[in-house]
PDB file of C-alpha atoms in Angstrom:
ATOM      1  CA  UNK A   1      -0.007   0.056  -0.045  1.00 51.00           C
ATOM      2  CA  UNK A   2       2.823   2.449   0.596  1.00 52.00           C
ATOM      3  CA  UNK A   3       3.961   2.034  -3.000  1.00 55.00           C
ATOM      4  CA  UNK A   4       0.467   2.861  -4.199  1.00 55.00           C
ATOM      5  CA  UNK A   5       0.494   6.186  -2.156  1.00 54.00           C
ATOM      6  CA  UNK A   6       3.823   7.104  -3.715  1.00 53.00           C
ATOM      7  CA  UNK A   7       2.755   6.282  -7.273  1.00 54.00           C
ATOM      8  CA  UNK A   8       1.423   9.781  -8.003  1.00 56.00           C
ATOM      9  CA  UNK A   9       4.612  11.490  -6.952  1.00 56.00           C
ATOM     10  CA  UNK A  10       6.597   9.208  -9.287  1.00 55.00           C
ATOM     11  CA  UNK A  11       4.605  10.390 -12.308  1.00 60.00           C
ATOM     12  CA  UNK A  12       5.321  14.058 -11.764  1.00 61.00           C
ATOM     13  CA  UNK A  13       7.507  15.469 -14.649  1.00 60.00           C
ATOM     14  CA  UNK A  14      11.069  16.322 -13.737  1.00 61.00           C
ATOM     15  CA  UNK A  15      12.004  20.057 -13.181  1.00 61.00           C
ATOM     16  CA  UNK A  16      10.994  22.745 -10.715  1.00 59.00           C
ATOM     17  CA  UNK A  17       7.626  22.625  -9.002  1.00 60.00           C
ATOM     18  CA  UNK A  18       4.935  24.858 -10.647  1.00 56.00           C
ATOM     19  CA  UNK A  19       4.466  27.153  -7.696  1.00 55.00           C
ATOM     20  CA  UNK A  20       8.220  27.933  -7.372  1.00 53.00           C
ATOM     21  CA  UNK A  21       8.723  28.927 -11.070  1.00 53.00           C
ATOM     22  CA  UNK A  22       7.788  32.516 -10.551  1.00 55.00           C
ATOM     23  CA  UNK A  23      10.459  33.083  -7.811  1.00 65.00           C
ATOM     24  CA  UNK A  24      13.236  32.962 -10.416  1.00 75.00           C
ATOM     25  CA  UNK A  25      11.854  35.824 -12.600  1.00 77.00           C
ATOM     26  CA  UNK A  26      10.802  37.795  -9.488  1.00 79.00           C
ATOM     27  CA  UNK A  27      14.240  37.455  -7.978  1.00 81.00           C
ATOM     28  CA  UNK A  28      15.878  38.559 -11.235  1.00 85.00           C
ATOM     29  CA  UNK A  29      13.626  41.585 -11.350  1.00 86.00           C
ATOM     30  CA  UNK A  30      14.364  42.600  -7.822  1.00 89.00           C
ATOM     31  CA  UNK A  31      18.131  42.204  -8.385  1.00 87.00           C
ATOM     32  CA  UNK A  32      17.916  44.332 -11.598  1.00 90.00           C
ATOM     33  CA  UNK A  33      15.990  46.977  -9.766  1.00 90.00           C
ATOM     34  CA  UNK A  34      18.502  47.052  -6.937  1.00 90.00           C
ATOM     35  CA  UNK A  35      21.385  47.265  -9.512  1.00 90.00           C
ATOM     36  CA  UNK A  36      19.766  50.316 -11.306  1.00 90.00           C
ATOM     37  CA  UNK A  37      18.993  52.003  -7.997  1.00 88.00           C
ATOM     38  CA  UNK A  38      22.652  51.460  -6.775  1.00 90.00           C
ATOM     39  CA  UNK A  39      24.114  52.706 -10.085  1.00 89.00           C
ATOM     40  CA  UNK A  40      21.879  55.964 -10.062  1.00 89.00           C
ATOM     41  CA  UNK A  41      22.442  56.584  -6.326  1.00 87.00           C
ATOM     42  CA  UNK A  42      26.126  56.032  -6.718  1.00 87.00           C
ATOM     43  CA  UNK A  43      26.489  58.458  -9.651  1.00 89.00           C
ATOM     44  CA  UNK A  44      24.476  61.078  -7.747  1.00 89.00           C
ATOM     45  CA  UNK A  45      26.596  60.533  -4.570  1.00 87.00           C
ATOM     46  CA  UNK A  46      29.808  60.845  -6.507  1.00 88.00           C
ATOM     47  CA  UNK A  47      28.607  64.108  -8.183  1.00 89.00           C
ATOM     48  CA  UNK A  48      27.566  65.566  -4.938  1.00 88.00           C
ATOM     49  CA  UNK A  49      30.951  64.697  -3.333  1.00 87.00           C
ATOM     50  CA  UNK A  50      32.829  66.268  -6.265  1.00 87.00           C
ATOM     51  CA  UNK A  51      30.785  69.364  -5.981  1.00 87.00           C
ATOM     52  CA  UNK A  52      31.489  69.483  -2.221  1.00 84.00           C
ATOM     53  CA  UNK A  53      35.137  69.281  -2.915  1.00 82.00           C
ATOM     54  CA  UNK A  54      35.073  72.132  -5.364  1.00 82.00           C
ATOM     55  CA  UNK A  55      32.936  74.276  -2.965  1.00 78.00           C
ATOM     56  CA  UNK A  56      35.491  73.509  -0.175  1.00 77.00           C
ATOM     57  CA  UNK A  57      38.368  74.577  -2.390  1.00 78.00           C
ATOM     58  CA  UNK A  58      36.603  77.835  -3.318  1.00 77.00           C
ATOM     59  CA  UNK A  59      35.356  79.122   0.045  1.00 67.00           C
ATOM     60  CA  UNK A  60      35.925  76.427   2.557  1.00 57.00           C
ATOM     61  CA  UNK A  61      33.361  74.456   4.497  1.00 53.00           C
ATOM     62  CA  UNK A  62      32.808  77.389   6.925  1.00 58.00           C
ATOM     63  CA  UNK A  63      31.658  79.568   4.136  1.00 58.00           C
ATOM     64  CA  UNK A  64      29.175  76.997   2.770  1.00 55.00           C
ATOM     65  CA  UNK A  65      27.844  76.476   6.364  1.00 58.00           C
ATOM     66  CA  UNK A  66      27.422  80.280   6.786  1.00 58.00           C
ATOM     67  CA  UNK A  67      25.627  80.566   3.462  1.00 58.00           C
ATOM     68  CA  UNK A  68      23.227  77.798   4.487  1.00 56.00           C
ATOM     69  CA  UNK A  69      22.536  79.409   7.943  1.00 52.00           C
ATOM     70  CA  UNK A  70      21.892  82.786   6.311  1.00 54.00           C
ATOM     71  CA  UNK A  71      19.394  81.204   3.937  1.00 50.00           C
ATOM     72  CA  UNK A  72      17.557  79.602   6.877  1.00 46.00           C
ATOM     73  CA  UNK A  73      17.455  82.843   8.772  1.00 50.00           C
ATOM     74  CA  UNK A  74      16.077  84.692   5.837  1.00 50.00           C
ATOM     75  CA  UNK A  75      13.331  82.145   5.241  1.00 54.00           C
ATOM     76  CA  UNK A  76      12.271  82.228   8.869  1.00 60.00           C
ATOM     77  CA  UNK A  77      12.140  86.013   9.109  1.00 74.00           C
ATOM     78  CA  UNK A  78       8.651  87.509   9.050  1.00 81.00           C
ATOM     79  CA  UNK A  79       8.074  90.295   6.458  1.00 85.00           C
ATOM     80  CA  UNK A  80       7.590  93.755   7.961  1.00 85.00           C
ATOM     81  CA  UNK A  81       4.253  94.275   6.252  1.00 86.00           C
ATOM     82  CA  UNK A  82       2.904  91.067   7.945  1.00 88.00           C
ATOM     83  CA  UNK A  83       4.477  91.992  11.167  1.00 87.00           C
ATOM     84  CA  UNK A  84       2.820  95.393  11.217  1.00 86.00           C
ATOM     85  CA  UNK A  85      -0.529  93.847  10.249  1.00 88.00           C
ATOM     86  CA  UNK A  86      -0.301  91.226  13.060  1.00 89.00           C
ATOM     87  CA  UNK A  87       0.533  93.828  15.685  1.00 86.00           C
ATOM     88  CA  UNK A  88      -1.769  96.490  14.219  1.00 84.00           C
ATOM     89  CA  UNK A  89       0.969  99.087  13.603  1.00 83.00           C
ATOM     90  CA  UNK A  90       0.606 101.508  10.692  1.00 80.00           C
ATOM     91  CA  UNK A  91       3.457 101.894   8.191  1.00 73.00           C
ATOM     92  CA  UNK A  92       4.474 105.443   9.152  1.00 71.00           C
ATOM     93  CA  UNK A  93       3.805 104.770  12.847  1.00 72.00           C
ATOM     94  CA  UNK A  94       6.840 102.572  13.270  1.00 67.00           C
ATOM     95  CA  UNK A  95       9.135 105.655  13.299  1.00 67.00           C
ATOM     96  CA  UNK A  96       7.385 107.383  16.135  1.00 71.00           C
ATOM     97  CA  UNK A  97       5.871 104.385  18.041  1.00 72.00           C
ATOM     98  CA  UNK A  98       6.424 104.288  21.780  1.00 73.00           C
ATOM     99  CA  UNK A  99       8.229 101.131  22.783  1.00 78.00           C
ATOM    100  CA  UNK A 100       5.953 100.922  25.821  1.00 81.00           C
ATOM    101  CA  UNK A 101       2.869 101.133  23.597  1.00 82.00           C
ATOM    102  CA  UNK A 102       4.197  98.376  21.295  1.00 82.00           C
ATOM    103  CA  UNK A 103       5.106  96.089  24.305  1.00 87.00           C
ATOM    104  CA  UNK A 104       1.612  96.532  25.797  1.00 87.00           C
ATOM    105  CA  UNK A 105      -0.035  95.773  22.412  1.00 86.00           C
ATOM    106  CA  UNK A 106       2.141  92.751  22.011  1.00 90.00           C
ATOM    107  CA  UNK A 107       1.457  91.396  25.493  1.00 91.00           C
ATOM    108  CA  UNK A 108      -2.299  91.939  25.171  1.00 92.00           C
ATOM    109  CA  UNK A 109      -2.520  90.094  21.828  1.00 91.00           C
ATOM    110  CA  UNK A 110      -0.064  87.393  22.960  1.00 91.00           C
ATOM    111  CA  UNK A 111      -2.051  86.770  26.138  1.00 92.00           C
ATOM    112  CA  UNK A 112      -5.356  86.685  24.322  1.00 92.00           C
ATOM    113  CA  UNK A 113      -4.025  83.802  22.220  1.00 90.00           C
ATOM    114  CA  UNK A 114      -2.575  81.796  25.123  1.00 90.00           C
ATOM    115  CA  UNK A 115      -3.308  78.074  24.479  1.00 88.00           C
ATOM    116  CA  UNK A 116      -4.140  77.610  28.202  1.00 91.00           C
ATOM    117  CA  UNK A 117      -6.936  80.103  27.687  1.00 89.00           C
ATOM    118  CA  UNK A 118      -8.203  78.417  24.558  1.00 90.00           C
ATOM    119  CA  UNK A 119      -5.953  80.310  22.109  1.00 88.00           C
ATOM    120  CA  UNK A 120      -3.726  79.020  19.416  1.00 89.00           C
ATOM    121  CA  UNK A 121      -0.021  78.292  19.755  1.00 90.00           C
ATOM    122  CA  UNK A 122       0.321  78.919  16.032  1.00 90.00           C
ATOM    123  CA  UNK A 123      -1.076  82.478  16.430  1.00 91.00           C
ATOM    124  CA  UNK A 124       1.051  83.003  19.501  1.00 91.00           C
ATOM    125  CA  UNK A 125       4.179  82.100  17.560  1.00 91.00           C
ATOM    126  CA  UNK A 126       3.076  84.451  14.737  1.00 91.00           C
ATOM    127  CA  UNK A 127       2.722  87.221  17.214  1.00 91.00           C
ATOM    128  CA  UNK A 128       6.091  86.583  18.782  1.00 91.00           C
ATOM    129  CA  UNK A 129       7.741  86.515  15.231  1.00 91.00           C
ATOM    130  CA  UNK A 130       5.972  89.856  14.424  1.00 90.00           C
ATOM    131  CA  UNK A 131       7.309  91.502  17.581  1.00 90.00           C
ATOM    132  CA  UNK A 132      10.725  90.082  16.802  1.00 88.00           C
ATOM    133  CA  UNK A 133      10.733  91.538  13.248  1.00 88.00           C
ATOM    134  CA  UNK A 134       9.510  94.942  14.417  1.00 85.00           C
ATOM    135  CA  UNK A 135      12.084  95.013  17.205  1.00 85.00           C
ATOM    136  CA  UNK A 136      14.834  94.221  14.501  1.00 84.00           C
ATOM    137  CA  UNK A 137      13.471  96.983  12.233  1.00 83.00           C
ATOM    138  CA  UNK A 138      13.404  99.523  15.131  1.00 81.00           C
ATOM    139  CA  UNK A 139      16.966  98.474  16.002  1.00 82.00           C
ATOM    140  CA  UNK A 140      18.061  99.136  12.398  1.00 80.00           C
ATOM    141  CA  UNK A 141      16.325 102.493  12.376  1.00 77.00           C
ATOM    142  CA  UNK A 142      17.952 103.562  15.659  1.00 78.00           C
ATOM    143  CA  UNK A 143      21.403 102.520  14.380  1.00 78.00           C
ATOM    144  CA  UNK A 144      20.810 104.358  11.129  1.00 72.00           C
ATOM    145  CA  UNK A 145      19.698 107.711  12.843  1.00 60.00           C
ATOM    146  CA  UNK A 146      21.831 107.284  16.045  1.00 49.00           C
ATOM    147  CA  UNK A 147      18.746 108.310  18.144  1.00 46.00           C
ATOM    148  CA  UNK A 148      15.471 106.800  19.379  1.00 45.00           C
ATOM    149  CA  UNK A 149      12.890 105.469  16.980  1.00 44.00           C
TER     150      UNK A 149
END
């Protein structure tokens, strides 16, 4: 009886099993994709490295880092028009504004948007950046005139 149970297995044609045939082409496809990815990534890395060497020879790594830092600072700085709008300061008023009045206005709006009181952290950060931008502008004005704003 044992030989009768093995009889169907003996009749199977030689070669790989039908359910494992797709693994060969799939593996080949995965390996080809990995080879293409490695080739493209390797070329891009090599080009970036060569450009970094050129930049280092021209201005040094410190110069490149300083340029990147300046670009980040510029992108994070709020525009003066938006800062005046957030803190409700007129365009011509910036020259004669009382610093105490500006601070009071800032604190009133900042406190009104306190997240603990149901306000918005996003708006609070916008208000802070607006005050920061106006403070820098007032500082630039006072440096230029040599007097008070």
